Tab-separated table of C-alpha atoms in Angstrom:
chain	number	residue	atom	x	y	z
A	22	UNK	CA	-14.662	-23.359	-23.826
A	23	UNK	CA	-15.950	-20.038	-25.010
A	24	UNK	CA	-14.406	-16.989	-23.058
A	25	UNK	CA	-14.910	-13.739	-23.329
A	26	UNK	CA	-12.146	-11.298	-22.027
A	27	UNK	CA	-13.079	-7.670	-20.352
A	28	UNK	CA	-10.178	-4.706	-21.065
A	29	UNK	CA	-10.706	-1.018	-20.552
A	30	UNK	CA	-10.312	1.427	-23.552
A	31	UNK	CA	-6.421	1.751	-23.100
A	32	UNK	CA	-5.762	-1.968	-23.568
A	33	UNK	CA	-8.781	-2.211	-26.344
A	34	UNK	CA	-6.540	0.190	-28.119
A	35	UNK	CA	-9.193	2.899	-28.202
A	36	UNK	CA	-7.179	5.600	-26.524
A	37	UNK	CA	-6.398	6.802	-23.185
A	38	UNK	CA	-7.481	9.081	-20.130
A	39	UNK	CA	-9.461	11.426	-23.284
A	40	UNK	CA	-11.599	8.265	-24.392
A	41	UNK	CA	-12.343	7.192	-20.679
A	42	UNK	CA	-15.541	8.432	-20.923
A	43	UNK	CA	-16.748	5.971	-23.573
A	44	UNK	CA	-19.677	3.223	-23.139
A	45	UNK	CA	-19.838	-0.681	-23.173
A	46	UNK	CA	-19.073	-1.753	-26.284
A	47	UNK	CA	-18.235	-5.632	-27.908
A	48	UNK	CA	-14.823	-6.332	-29.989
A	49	UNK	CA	-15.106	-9.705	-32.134
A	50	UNK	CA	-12.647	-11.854	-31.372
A	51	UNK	CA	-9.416	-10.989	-28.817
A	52	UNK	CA	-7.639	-7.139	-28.757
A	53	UNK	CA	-4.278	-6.247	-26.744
A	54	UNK	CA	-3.862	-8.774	-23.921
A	55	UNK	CA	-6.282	-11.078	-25.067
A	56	UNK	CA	-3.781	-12.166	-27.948
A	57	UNK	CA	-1.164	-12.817	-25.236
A	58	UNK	CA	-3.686	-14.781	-23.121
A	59	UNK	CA	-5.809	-16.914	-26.363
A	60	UNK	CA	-2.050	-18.065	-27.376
A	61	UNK	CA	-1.259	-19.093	-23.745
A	62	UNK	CA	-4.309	-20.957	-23.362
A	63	UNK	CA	-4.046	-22.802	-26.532
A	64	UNK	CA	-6.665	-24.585	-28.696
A	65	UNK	CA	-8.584	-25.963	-26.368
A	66	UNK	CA	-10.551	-22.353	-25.578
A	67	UNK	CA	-11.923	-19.466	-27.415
A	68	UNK	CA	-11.546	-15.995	-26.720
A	69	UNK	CA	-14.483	-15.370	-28.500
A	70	UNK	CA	-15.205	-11.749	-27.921
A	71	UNK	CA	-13.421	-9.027	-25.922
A	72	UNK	CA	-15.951	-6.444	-24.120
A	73	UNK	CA	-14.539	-2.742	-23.313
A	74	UNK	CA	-16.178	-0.274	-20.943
A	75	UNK	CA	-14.163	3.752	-20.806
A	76	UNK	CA	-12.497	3.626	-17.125
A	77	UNK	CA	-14.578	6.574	-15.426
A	78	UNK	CA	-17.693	5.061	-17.183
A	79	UNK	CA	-17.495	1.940	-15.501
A	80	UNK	CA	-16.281	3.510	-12.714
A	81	UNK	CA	-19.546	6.210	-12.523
A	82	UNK	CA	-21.944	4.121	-13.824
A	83	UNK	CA	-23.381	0.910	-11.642
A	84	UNK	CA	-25.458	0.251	-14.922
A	85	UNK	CA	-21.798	-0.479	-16.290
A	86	UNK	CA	-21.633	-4.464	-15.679
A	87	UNK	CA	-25.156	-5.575	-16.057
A	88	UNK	CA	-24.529	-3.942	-19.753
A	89	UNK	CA	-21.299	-5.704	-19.879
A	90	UNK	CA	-22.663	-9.400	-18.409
A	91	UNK	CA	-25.558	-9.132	-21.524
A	92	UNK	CA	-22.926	-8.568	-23.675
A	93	UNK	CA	-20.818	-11.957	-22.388
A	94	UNK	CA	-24.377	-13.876	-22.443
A	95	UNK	CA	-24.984	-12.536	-25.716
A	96	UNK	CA	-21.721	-13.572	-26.960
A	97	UNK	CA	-22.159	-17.083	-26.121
A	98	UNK	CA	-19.813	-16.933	-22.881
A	99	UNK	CA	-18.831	-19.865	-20.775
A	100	UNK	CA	-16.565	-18.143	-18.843
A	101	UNK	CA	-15.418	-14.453	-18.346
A	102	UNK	CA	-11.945	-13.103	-18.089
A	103	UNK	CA	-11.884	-9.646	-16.468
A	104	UNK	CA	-8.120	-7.783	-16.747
A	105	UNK	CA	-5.456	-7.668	-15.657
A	106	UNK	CA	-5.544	-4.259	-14.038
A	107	UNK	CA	-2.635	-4.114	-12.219
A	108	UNK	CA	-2.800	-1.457	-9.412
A	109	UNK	CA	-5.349	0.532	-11.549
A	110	UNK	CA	-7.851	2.019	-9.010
A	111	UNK	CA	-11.162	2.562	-11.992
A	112	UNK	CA	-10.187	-0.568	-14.087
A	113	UNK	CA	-9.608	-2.689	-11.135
A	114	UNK	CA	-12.815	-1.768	-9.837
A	115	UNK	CA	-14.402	-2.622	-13.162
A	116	UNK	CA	-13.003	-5.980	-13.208
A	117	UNK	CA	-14.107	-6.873	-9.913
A	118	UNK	CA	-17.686	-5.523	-10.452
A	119	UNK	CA	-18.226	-7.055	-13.736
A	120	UNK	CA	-16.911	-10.465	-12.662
A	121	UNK	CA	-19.301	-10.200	-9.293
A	122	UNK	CA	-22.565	-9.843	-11.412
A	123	UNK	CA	-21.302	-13.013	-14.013
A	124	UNK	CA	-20.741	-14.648	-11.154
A	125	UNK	CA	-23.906	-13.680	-9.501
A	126	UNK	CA	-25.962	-14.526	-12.714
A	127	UNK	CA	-24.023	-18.595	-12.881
A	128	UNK	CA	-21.586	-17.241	-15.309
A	129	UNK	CA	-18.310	-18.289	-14.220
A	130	UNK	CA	-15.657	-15.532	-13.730
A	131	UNK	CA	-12.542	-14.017	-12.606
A	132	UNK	CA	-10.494	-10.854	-12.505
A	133	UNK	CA	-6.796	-10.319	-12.199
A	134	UNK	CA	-5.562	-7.016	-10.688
A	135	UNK	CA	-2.983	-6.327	-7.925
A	136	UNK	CA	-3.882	-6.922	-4.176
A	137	UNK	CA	-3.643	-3.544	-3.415
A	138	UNK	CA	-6.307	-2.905	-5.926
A	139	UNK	CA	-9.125	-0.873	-4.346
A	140	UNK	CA	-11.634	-2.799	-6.559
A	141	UNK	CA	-10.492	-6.007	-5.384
A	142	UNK	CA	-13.516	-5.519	-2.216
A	143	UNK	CA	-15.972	-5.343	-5.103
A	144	UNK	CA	-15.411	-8.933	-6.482
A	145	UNK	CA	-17.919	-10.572	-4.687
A	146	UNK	CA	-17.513	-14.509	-4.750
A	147	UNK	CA	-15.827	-14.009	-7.928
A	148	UNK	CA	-11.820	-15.588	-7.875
A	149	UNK	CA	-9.298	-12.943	-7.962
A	150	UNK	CA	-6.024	-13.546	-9.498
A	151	UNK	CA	-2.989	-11.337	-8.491
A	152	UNK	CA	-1.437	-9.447	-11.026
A	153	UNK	CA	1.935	-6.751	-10.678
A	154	UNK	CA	1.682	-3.437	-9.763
A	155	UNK	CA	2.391	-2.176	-13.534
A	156	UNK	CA	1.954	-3.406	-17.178
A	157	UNK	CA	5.678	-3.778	-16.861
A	158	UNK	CA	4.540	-7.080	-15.147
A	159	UNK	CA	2.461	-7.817	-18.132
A	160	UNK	CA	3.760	-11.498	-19.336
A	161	UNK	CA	3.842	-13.040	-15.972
A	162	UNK	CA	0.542	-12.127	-15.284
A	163	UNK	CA	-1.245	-13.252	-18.035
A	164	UNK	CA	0.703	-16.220	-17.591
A	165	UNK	CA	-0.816	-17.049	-14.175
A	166	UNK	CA	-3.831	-15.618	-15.294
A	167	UNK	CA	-4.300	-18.583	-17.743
A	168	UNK	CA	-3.451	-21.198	-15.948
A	169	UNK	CA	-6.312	-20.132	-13.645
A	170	UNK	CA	-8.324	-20.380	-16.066
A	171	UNK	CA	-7.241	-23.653	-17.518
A	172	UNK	CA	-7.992	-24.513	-13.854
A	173	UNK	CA	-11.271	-23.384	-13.614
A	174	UNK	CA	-12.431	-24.693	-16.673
A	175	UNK	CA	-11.374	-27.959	-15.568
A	176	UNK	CA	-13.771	-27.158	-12.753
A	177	UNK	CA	-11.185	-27.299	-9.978
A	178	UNK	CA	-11.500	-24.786	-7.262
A	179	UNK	CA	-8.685	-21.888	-6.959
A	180	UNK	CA	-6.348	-21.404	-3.947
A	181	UNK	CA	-3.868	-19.288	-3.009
A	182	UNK	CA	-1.671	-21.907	-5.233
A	183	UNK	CA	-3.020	-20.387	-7.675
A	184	UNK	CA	-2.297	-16.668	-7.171
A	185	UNK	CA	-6.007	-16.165	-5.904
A	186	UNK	CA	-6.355	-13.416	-3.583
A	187	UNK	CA	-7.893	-14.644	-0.197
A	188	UNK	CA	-9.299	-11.930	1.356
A	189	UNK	CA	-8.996	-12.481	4.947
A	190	UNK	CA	-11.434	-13.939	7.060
A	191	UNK	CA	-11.910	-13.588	11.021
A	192	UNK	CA	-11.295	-16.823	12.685
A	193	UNK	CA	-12.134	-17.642	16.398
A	194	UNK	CA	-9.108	-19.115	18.369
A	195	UNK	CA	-8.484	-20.598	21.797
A	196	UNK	CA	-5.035	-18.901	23.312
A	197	UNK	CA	-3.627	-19.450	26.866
A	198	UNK	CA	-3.085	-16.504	27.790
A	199	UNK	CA	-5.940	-14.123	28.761
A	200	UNK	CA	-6.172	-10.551	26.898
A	201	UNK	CA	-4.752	-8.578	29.956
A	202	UNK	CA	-1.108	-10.735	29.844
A	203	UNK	CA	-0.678	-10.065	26.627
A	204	UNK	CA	-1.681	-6.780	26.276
A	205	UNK	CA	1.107	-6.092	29.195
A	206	UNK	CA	3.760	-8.813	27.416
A	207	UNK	CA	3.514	-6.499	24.265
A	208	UNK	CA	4.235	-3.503	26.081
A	209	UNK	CA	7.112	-5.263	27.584
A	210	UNK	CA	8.297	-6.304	24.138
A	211	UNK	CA	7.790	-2.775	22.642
A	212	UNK	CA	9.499	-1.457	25.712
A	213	UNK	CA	12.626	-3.815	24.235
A	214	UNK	CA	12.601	-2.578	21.238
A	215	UNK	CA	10.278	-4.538	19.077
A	216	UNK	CA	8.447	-2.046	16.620
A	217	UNK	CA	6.651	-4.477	15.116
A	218	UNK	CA	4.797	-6.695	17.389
A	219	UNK	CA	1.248	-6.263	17.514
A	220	UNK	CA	-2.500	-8.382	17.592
A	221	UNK	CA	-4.369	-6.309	15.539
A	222	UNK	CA	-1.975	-5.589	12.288
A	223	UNK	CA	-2.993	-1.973	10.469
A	224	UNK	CA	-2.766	-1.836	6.780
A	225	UNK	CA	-1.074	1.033	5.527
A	226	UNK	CA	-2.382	4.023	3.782
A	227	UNK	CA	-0.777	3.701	0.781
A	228	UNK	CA	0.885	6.329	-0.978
A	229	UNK	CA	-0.866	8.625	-4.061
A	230	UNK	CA	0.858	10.897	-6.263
A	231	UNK	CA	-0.522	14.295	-5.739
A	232	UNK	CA	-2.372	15.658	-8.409
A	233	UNK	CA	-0.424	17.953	-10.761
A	234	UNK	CA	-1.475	21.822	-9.904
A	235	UNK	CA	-4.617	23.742	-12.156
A	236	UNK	CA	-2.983	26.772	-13.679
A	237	UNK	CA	-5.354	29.172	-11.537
A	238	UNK	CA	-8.320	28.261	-9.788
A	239	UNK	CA	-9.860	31.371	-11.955
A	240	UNK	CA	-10.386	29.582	-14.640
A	241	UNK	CA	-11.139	26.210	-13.768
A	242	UNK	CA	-14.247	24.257	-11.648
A	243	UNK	CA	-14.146	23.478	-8.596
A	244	UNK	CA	-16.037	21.113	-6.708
A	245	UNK	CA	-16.940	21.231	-2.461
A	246	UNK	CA	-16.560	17.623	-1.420
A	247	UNK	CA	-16.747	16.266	2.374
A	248	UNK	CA	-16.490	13.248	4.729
A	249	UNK	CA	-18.459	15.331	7.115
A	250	UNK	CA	-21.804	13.366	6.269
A	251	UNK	CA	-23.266	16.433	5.244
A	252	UNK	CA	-26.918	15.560	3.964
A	253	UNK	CA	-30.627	16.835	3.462
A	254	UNK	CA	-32.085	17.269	6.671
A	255	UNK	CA	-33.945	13.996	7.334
A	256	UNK	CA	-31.208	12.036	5.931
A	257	UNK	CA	-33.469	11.194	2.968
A	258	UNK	CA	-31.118	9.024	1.130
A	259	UNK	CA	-29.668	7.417	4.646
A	260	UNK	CA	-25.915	7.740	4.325
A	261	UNK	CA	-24.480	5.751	7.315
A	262	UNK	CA	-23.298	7.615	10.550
A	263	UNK	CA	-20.315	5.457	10.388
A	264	UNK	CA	-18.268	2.636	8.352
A	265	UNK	CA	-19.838	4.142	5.201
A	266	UNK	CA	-20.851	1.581	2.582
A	267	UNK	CA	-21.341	4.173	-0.088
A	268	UNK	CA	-21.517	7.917	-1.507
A	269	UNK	CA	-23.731	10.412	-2.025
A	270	UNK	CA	-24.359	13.618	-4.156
A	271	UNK	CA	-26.436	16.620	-3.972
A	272	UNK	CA	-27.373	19.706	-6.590
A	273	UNK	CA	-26.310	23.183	-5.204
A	274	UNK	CA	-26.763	24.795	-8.660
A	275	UNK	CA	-27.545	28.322	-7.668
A	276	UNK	CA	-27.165	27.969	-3.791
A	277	UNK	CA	-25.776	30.796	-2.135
A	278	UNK	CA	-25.358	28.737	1.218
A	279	UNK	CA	-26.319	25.557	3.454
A	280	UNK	CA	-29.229	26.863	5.149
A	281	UNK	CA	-28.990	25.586	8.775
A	282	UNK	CA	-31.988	23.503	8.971
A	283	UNK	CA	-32.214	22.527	4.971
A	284	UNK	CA	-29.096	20.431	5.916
A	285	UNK	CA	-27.037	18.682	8.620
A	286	UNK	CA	-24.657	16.709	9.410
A	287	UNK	CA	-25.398	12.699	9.974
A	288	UNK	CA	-21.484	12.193	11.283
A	289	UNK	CA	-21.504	9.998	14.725
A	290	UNK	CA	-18.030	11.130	15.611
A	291	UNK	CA	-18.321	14.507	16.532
A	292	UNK	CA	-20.818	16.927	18.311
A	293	UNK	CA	-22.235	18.019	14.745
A	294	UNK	CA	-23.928	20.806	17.170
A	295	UNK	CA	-22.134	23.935	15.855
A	296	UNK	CA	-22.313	22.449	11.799
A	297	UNK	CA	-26.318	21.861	12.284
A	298	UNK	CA	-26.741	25.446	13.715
A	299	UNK	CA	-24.493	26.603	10.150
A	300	UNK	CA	-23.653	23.835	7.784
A	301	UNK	CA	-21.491	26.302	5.864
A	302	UNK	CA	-18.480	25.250	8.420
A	303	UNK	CA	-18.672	21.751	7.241
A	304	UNK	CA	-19.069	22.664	3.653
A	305	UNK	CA	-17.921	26.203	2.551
A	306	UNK	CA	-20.919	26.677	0.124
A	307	UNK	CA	-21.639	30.297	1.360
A	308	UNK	CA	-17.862	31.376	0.874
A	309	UNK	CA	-17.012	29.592	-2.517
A	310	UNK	CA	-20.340	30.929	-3.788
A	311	UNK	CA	-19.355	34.308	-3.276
A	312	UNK	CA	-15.624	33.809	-4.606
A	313	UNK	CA	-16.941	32.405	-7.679
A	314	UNK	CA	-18.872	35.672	-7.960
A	315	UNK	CA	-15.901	37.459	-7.592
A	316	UNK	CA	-14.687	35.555	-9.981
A	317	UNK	CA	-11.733	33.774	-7.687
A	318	UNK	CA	-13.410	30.196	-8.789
A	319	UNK	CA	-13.868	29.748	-12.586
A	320	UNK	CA	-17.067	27.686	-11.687
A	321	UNK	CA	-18.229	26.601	-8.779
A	322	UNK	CA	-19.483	22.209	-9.821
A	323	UNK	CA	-23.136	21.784	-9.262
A	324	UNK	CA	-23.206	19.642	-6.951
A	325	UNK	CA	-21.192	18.063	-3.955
A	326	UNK	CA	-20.106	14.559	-2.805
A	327	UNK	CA	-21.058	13.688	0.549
A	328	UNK	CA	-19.500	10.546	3.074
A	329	UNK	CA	-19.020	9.505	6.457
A	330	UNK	CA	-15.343	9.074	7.074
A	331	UNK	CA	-15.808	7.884	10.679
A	332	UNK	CA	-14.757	4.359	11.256
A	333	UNK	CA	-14.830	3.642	7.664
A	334	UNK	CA	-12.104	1.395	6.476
A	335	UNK	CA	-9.270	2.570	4.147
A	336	UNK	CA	-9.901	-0.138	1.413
A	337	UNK	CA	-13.944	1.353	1.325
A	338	UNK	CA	-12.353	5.187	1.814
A	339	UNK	CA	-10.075	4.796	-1.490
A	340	UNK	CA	-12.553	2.937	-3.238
A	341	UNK	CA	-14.895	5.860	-2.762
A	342	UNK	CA	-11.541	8.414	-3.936
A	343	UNK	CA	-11.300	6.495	-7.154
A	344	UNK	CA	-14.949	6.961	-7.857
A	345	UNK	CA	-14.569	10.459	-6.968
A	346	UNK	CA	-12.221	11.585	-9.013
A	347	UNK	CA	-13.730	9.385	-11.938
A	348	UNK	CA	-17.128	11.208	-11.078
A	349	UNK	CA	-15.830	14.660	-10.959
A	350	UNK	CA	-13.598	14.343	-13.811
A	351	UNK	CA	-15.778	13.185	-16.281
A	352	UNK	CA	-17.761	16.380	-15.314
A	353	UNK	CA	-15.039	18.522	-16.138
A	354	UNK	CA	-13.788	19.205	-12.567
A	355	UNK	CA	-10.206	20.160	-12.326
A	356	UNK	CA	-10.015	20.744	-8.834
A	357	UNK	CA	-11.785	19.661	-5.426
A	358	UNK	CA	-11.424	21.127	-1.911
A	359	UNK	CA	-12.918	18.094	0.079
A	360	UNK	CA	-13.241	19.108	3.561
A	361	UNK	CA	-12.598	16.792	6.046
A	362	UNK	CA	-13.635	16.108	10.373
B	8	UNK	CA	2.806	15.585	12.411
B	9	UNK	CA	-0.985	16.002	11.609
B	10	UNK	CA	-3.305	13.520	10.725
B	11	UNK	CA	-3.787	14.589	7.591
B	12	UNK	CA	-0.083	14.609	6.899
B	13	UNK	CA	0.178	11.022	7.978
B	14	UNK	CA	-2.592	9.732	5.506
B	15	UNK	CA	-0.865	11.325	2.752
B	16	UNK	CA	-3.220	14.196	1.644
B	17	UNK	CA	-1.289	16.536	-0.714
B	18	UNK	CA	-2.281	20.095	-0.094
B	19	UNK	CA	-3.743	20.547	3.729
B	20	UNK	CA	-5.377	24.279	4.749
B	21	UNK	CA	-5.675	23.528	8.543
B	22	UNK	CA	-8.733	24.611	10.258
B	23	UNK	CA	-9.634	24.793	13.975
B	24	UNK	CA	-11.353	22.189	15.268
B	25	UNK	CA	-12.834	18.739	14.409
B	26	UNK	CA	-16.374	19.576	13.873
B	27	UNK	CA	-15.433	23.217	11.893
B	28	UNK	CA	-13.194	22.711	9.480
B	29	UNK	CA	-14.321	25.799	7.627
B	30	UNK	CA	-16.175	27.525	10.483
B	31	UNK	CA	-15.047	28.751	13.938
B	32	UNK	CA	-18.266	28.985	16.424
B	33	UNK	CA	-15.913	31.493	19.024
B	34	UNK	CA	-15.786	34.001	16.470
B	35	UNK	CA	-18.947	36.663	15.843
B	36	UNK	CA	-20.421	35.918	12.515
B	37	UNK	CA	-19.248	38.287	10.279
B	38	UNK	CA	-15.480	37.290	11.501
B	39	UNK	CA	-16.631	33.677	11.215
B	40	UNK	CA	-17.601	34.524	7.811
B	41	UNK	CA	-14.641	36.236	6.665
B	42	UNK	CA	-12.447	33.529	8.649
B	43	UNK	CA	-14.198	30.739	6.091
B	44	UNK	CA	-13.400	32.988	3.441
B	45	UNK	CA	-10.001	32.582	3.913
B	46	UNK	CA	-9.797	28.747	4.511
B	47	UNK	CA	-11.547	28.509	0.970
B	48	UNK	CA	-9.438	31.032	-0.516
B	49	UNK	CA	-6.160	29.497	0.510
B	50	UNK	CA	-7.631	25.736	-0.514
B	51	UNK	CA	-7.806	27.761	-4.206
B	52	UNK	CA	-3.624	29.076	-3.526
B	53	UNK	CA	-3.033	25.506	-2.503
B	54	UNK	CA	-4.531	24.192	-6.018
B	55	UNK	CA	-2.145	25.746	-7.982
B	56	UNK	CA	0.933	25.542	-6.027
B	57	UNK	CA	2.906	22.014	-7.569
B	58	UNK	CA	3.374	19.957	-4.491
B	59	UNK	CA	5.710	16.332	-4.135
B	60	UNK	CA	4.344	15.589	-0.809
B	61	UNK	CA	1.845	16.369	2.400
B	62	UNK	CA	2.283	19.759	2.346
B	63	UNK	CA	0.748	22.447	4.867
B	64	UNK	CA	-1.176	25.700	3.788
B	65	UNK	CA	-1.794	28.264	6.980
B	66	UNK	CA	-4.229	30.729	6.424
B	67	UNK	CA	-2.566	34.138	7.849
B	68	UNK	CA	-5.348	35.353	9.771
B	69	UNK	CA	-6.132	38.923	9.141
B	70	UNK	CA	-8.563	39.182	12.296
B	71	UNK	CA	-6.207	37.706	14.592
C-alpha cells in the first residue's frame, strides 16, 4: 500500500518555532519518524512521500489541508498517516484537520496525538490513535501507530483495542431510581466523605505553562483580545451568543476607540447594557490607543480577536487559545491582554 | 480563589464586575476613563513581571 506520512517542520528536520511559519511542502520518500514507522511496517507498504506544513501555518491557515490532501492525491496515496503529535496543541490540530478532509475526500486516514490533544475535536470521522504526552514516548507510539495501520489496510475497523480514541458519545439509559433520589443519595454520600462521586463528570482545565515575560511592554506589540463577543454592530459575521464554534477578527488600525454604536457586544450571559452604551469597557481600545501614543505600548496589533466564552466547552476554548497564539505570533505579537466576562 | 485563578490564567488584573472588565459604569466618565487606564496599564506591568503560577495584579486606585 502506498502511504504518505504528514510531520510538522520540527520532525521534517526543517527547524523549529523560527521556521513555523513555513508552507505545505512534499519530501520524497520518509524524513524523521517516518523511518521509524516504514521499518515497523515492513515491506508490505510504502511510505512513499512525507508532506510538511510550518505549525502556526497550518494552524492559521484553513487552506492548510486541502493543500496538503492534493499533495497525498498527487503522490499516489492510499492511505495517510498524520503524526504523532503528542500533546502538541498546533501540530495536533494539523493532524486531525488534515486527516478529516482525506477522510472526507475517500482517502483513508488517521492521526496519532495524545488524548488531551486540543486538535483531537477536529478529526472528524477520521481514527485517532493515542500517542504519549512527549517525544520521549516516541518508539511506543509509532509502534501502535503501525499496527493501526497494518490494521486498517487490512480493512478491519479500529477500536479502542487498538489505541483509537473514542470520543464519547451520549447514550440514553433506563435507571431505577428517579433524578430527585439520587440527586439527594449523592449529597448523602458527599456528606460522608466521598469527593468524588458525581453524574455529570467535569474534565479538568488542564494546566499551561505561563508564557515567559516581554522585556517591557515599550518595545513590543501588543494585541486586545476578548471572550466578550465583541463584534460589528449587526453581528455581520454572526459569532454565536454562546457555545462558540469559532473565532473572529477585526482591523482597528488607526482606531482611537469602540464607538458605542459601531460595535457591541453579542455575549448571552450578561446584561451587555453598560458595554453597548461604551464598548471600550469590554475592549480597552480607547486606553491602549492612547498608551501606545505615549509610547507605554511599543505597538498597539491591528486588529483584535473576538469569542463568546459563555457556555463554550474547554476542549473548543483551548482549541481557539492554540490558534490564537499561532495567529498572533506569526504576526509578531509578543504580548496579549485578552479581556475576559 | 477567583475564577480566573482556578482556570489557570497566568497574570490576572481584576476588574469590577462581569460585564466591565475594563470599564466601571458608577464612575463619571473621565474617572471611568482614567480607571480603564489603569487596568490596561497594569495588564502591560503584569507582561513583564516572570510569573510560575495564577498570579493576581490589583490596580491601586488613585481615585479611590
Amino acid at each position: 500500500m502506498r502511504i504518505v506520512h504528514y510531520v510538522n517542520q520540527f520532525y521534517a528536520g526543517l527547524g523549529g518555532e523560527d521556521s513555523a511559519g513555513i508552507g505545505a511542502r512534499v519530501l520524497k520518500g520518509t524524513v524523521g519518524p517516518g523511518r521509524l514507522l516504514a521499518q515497523l511496517l515492513g515491506a508490505e507498504h510504502d511510505i512513499v512521500a512525507t508532506l510538511v506544513c510550518g505549525d502556526d501555518h497550518a494552524a492559521s491557515h484553513t487552506t492548510a489541508a486541502p493543500e496538503l490532501l492534493k499533495m497525498a492525491q498527487a503522490a499516489g496515496a492510499d492511505l495517510l498517516v498524520a503524526g504523532p503529535a503528542f500533546g502538541s496543541g498546533r501540530y495536533g490540530l494539523a493532524c486531525a484537520r488534515l486527516a478529516a478532509v482525506a477522510q472526507a475526500a475517500g482517502l483513508p486516514a488517521l492521526a496519532a496525538m495524545h488524548p488531551d490533544n486540543p486538535g483531537i475535536s477536529e478529526a472528524g470521522d477520521a481514527p485517532v490513535i493515542a500517542a504519549g504526552a512527549t517525544a520521549r514516548e516516541m518508539r511506543p507510539s509509532v509502534q501502535r501507530l503501525a499496527a493501526a495501520v497494518t490494521k486498517l489496510a487490512a480493512g478491519e475497523a479500529l477500536t479502542a483495542a487498538d489505541g483509537r480514541v473514542i470520543q464519547a458519545a451520549r447514550v440514553g439509559q433506563l435507571v431505577e431510581q428517579r433524578a430527585a433520589a439520587r440527586a439527594v443519595e449523592l449529597v448523602l454520600r458527599r456528606l460522608g466523605g466521598d469527593r468524588e462521586a458525581t453524574e455529570v463528570p467535569v474534565g479538568g482545565f488542564g494546566v499551561v505553562d505561563p508564557a515567559a515575560p516581554v522585556d517591557k511592554a515599550a518595545s513590543v506589540t501588543v494585541a486586545l483580545v476578548t471572550e466578550g463577543a465583541v463584534v460589528p454592530a449587526g453581528n455581520p459575521d454572526r459569532l454565536e451568543s454562546a457555545r462558540a464554534s469559532r473565532w473572529l477578527r477585526y482591523p482597528v488600525e488607526g482606531a482611537d476607540t469602540l464607538a458605542s454604536g459601531a460595535w457591541e457586544s453579542v455575549d448571552g450571559g450578561f446584561a451587555t447594557t453598560a458595554a453597548n452604551a461604551d464598548p471600550n469597557r469590554l475592549l480597552p481600545l480607547d486606553a491602549a490607543r492612547a498608551l501606545e501614543r505615549e509610547g507605554a505600548i511599543g505597538r498597539l496589533h491591528g486588529e483584535f480577536l473576538t469569542t463568546v466564552g459563555n457556555g463554550t466547552p474547554v476542549a473548543t476554548a483551548r482549541r481557539f487559545g492554540v490558534e490564537w497564539a499561532a495567529q498572533l505570533r506569526k504576526a509578531g505579537v509578543q504580548a496579549a491582554i485578552l479581556t475576559a466576562t | 480563589m477567583t475564577i480566573a485563578e482556578q482556570v489557570g490564567a497566568p497574570r490576572i488584573v481584576p476588574g469590577r464586575g462581569i460585564p466591565y472588565p475594563c470599564g466601571d459604569p458608577n464612575l463619571p466618565p473621565a474617572a471611568e476613563r482614567q480607571w480603564r487606564r489603569q487596568l490596561v496599564q497594569r495588564a502591560l506591568d503584569a507582561v513583564a513581571v516572570a510569573v510560575e503560577h495564577p498570579t493576581i495584579f490589583e490596580v491601586d486606585d488613585v481615585n479611590a
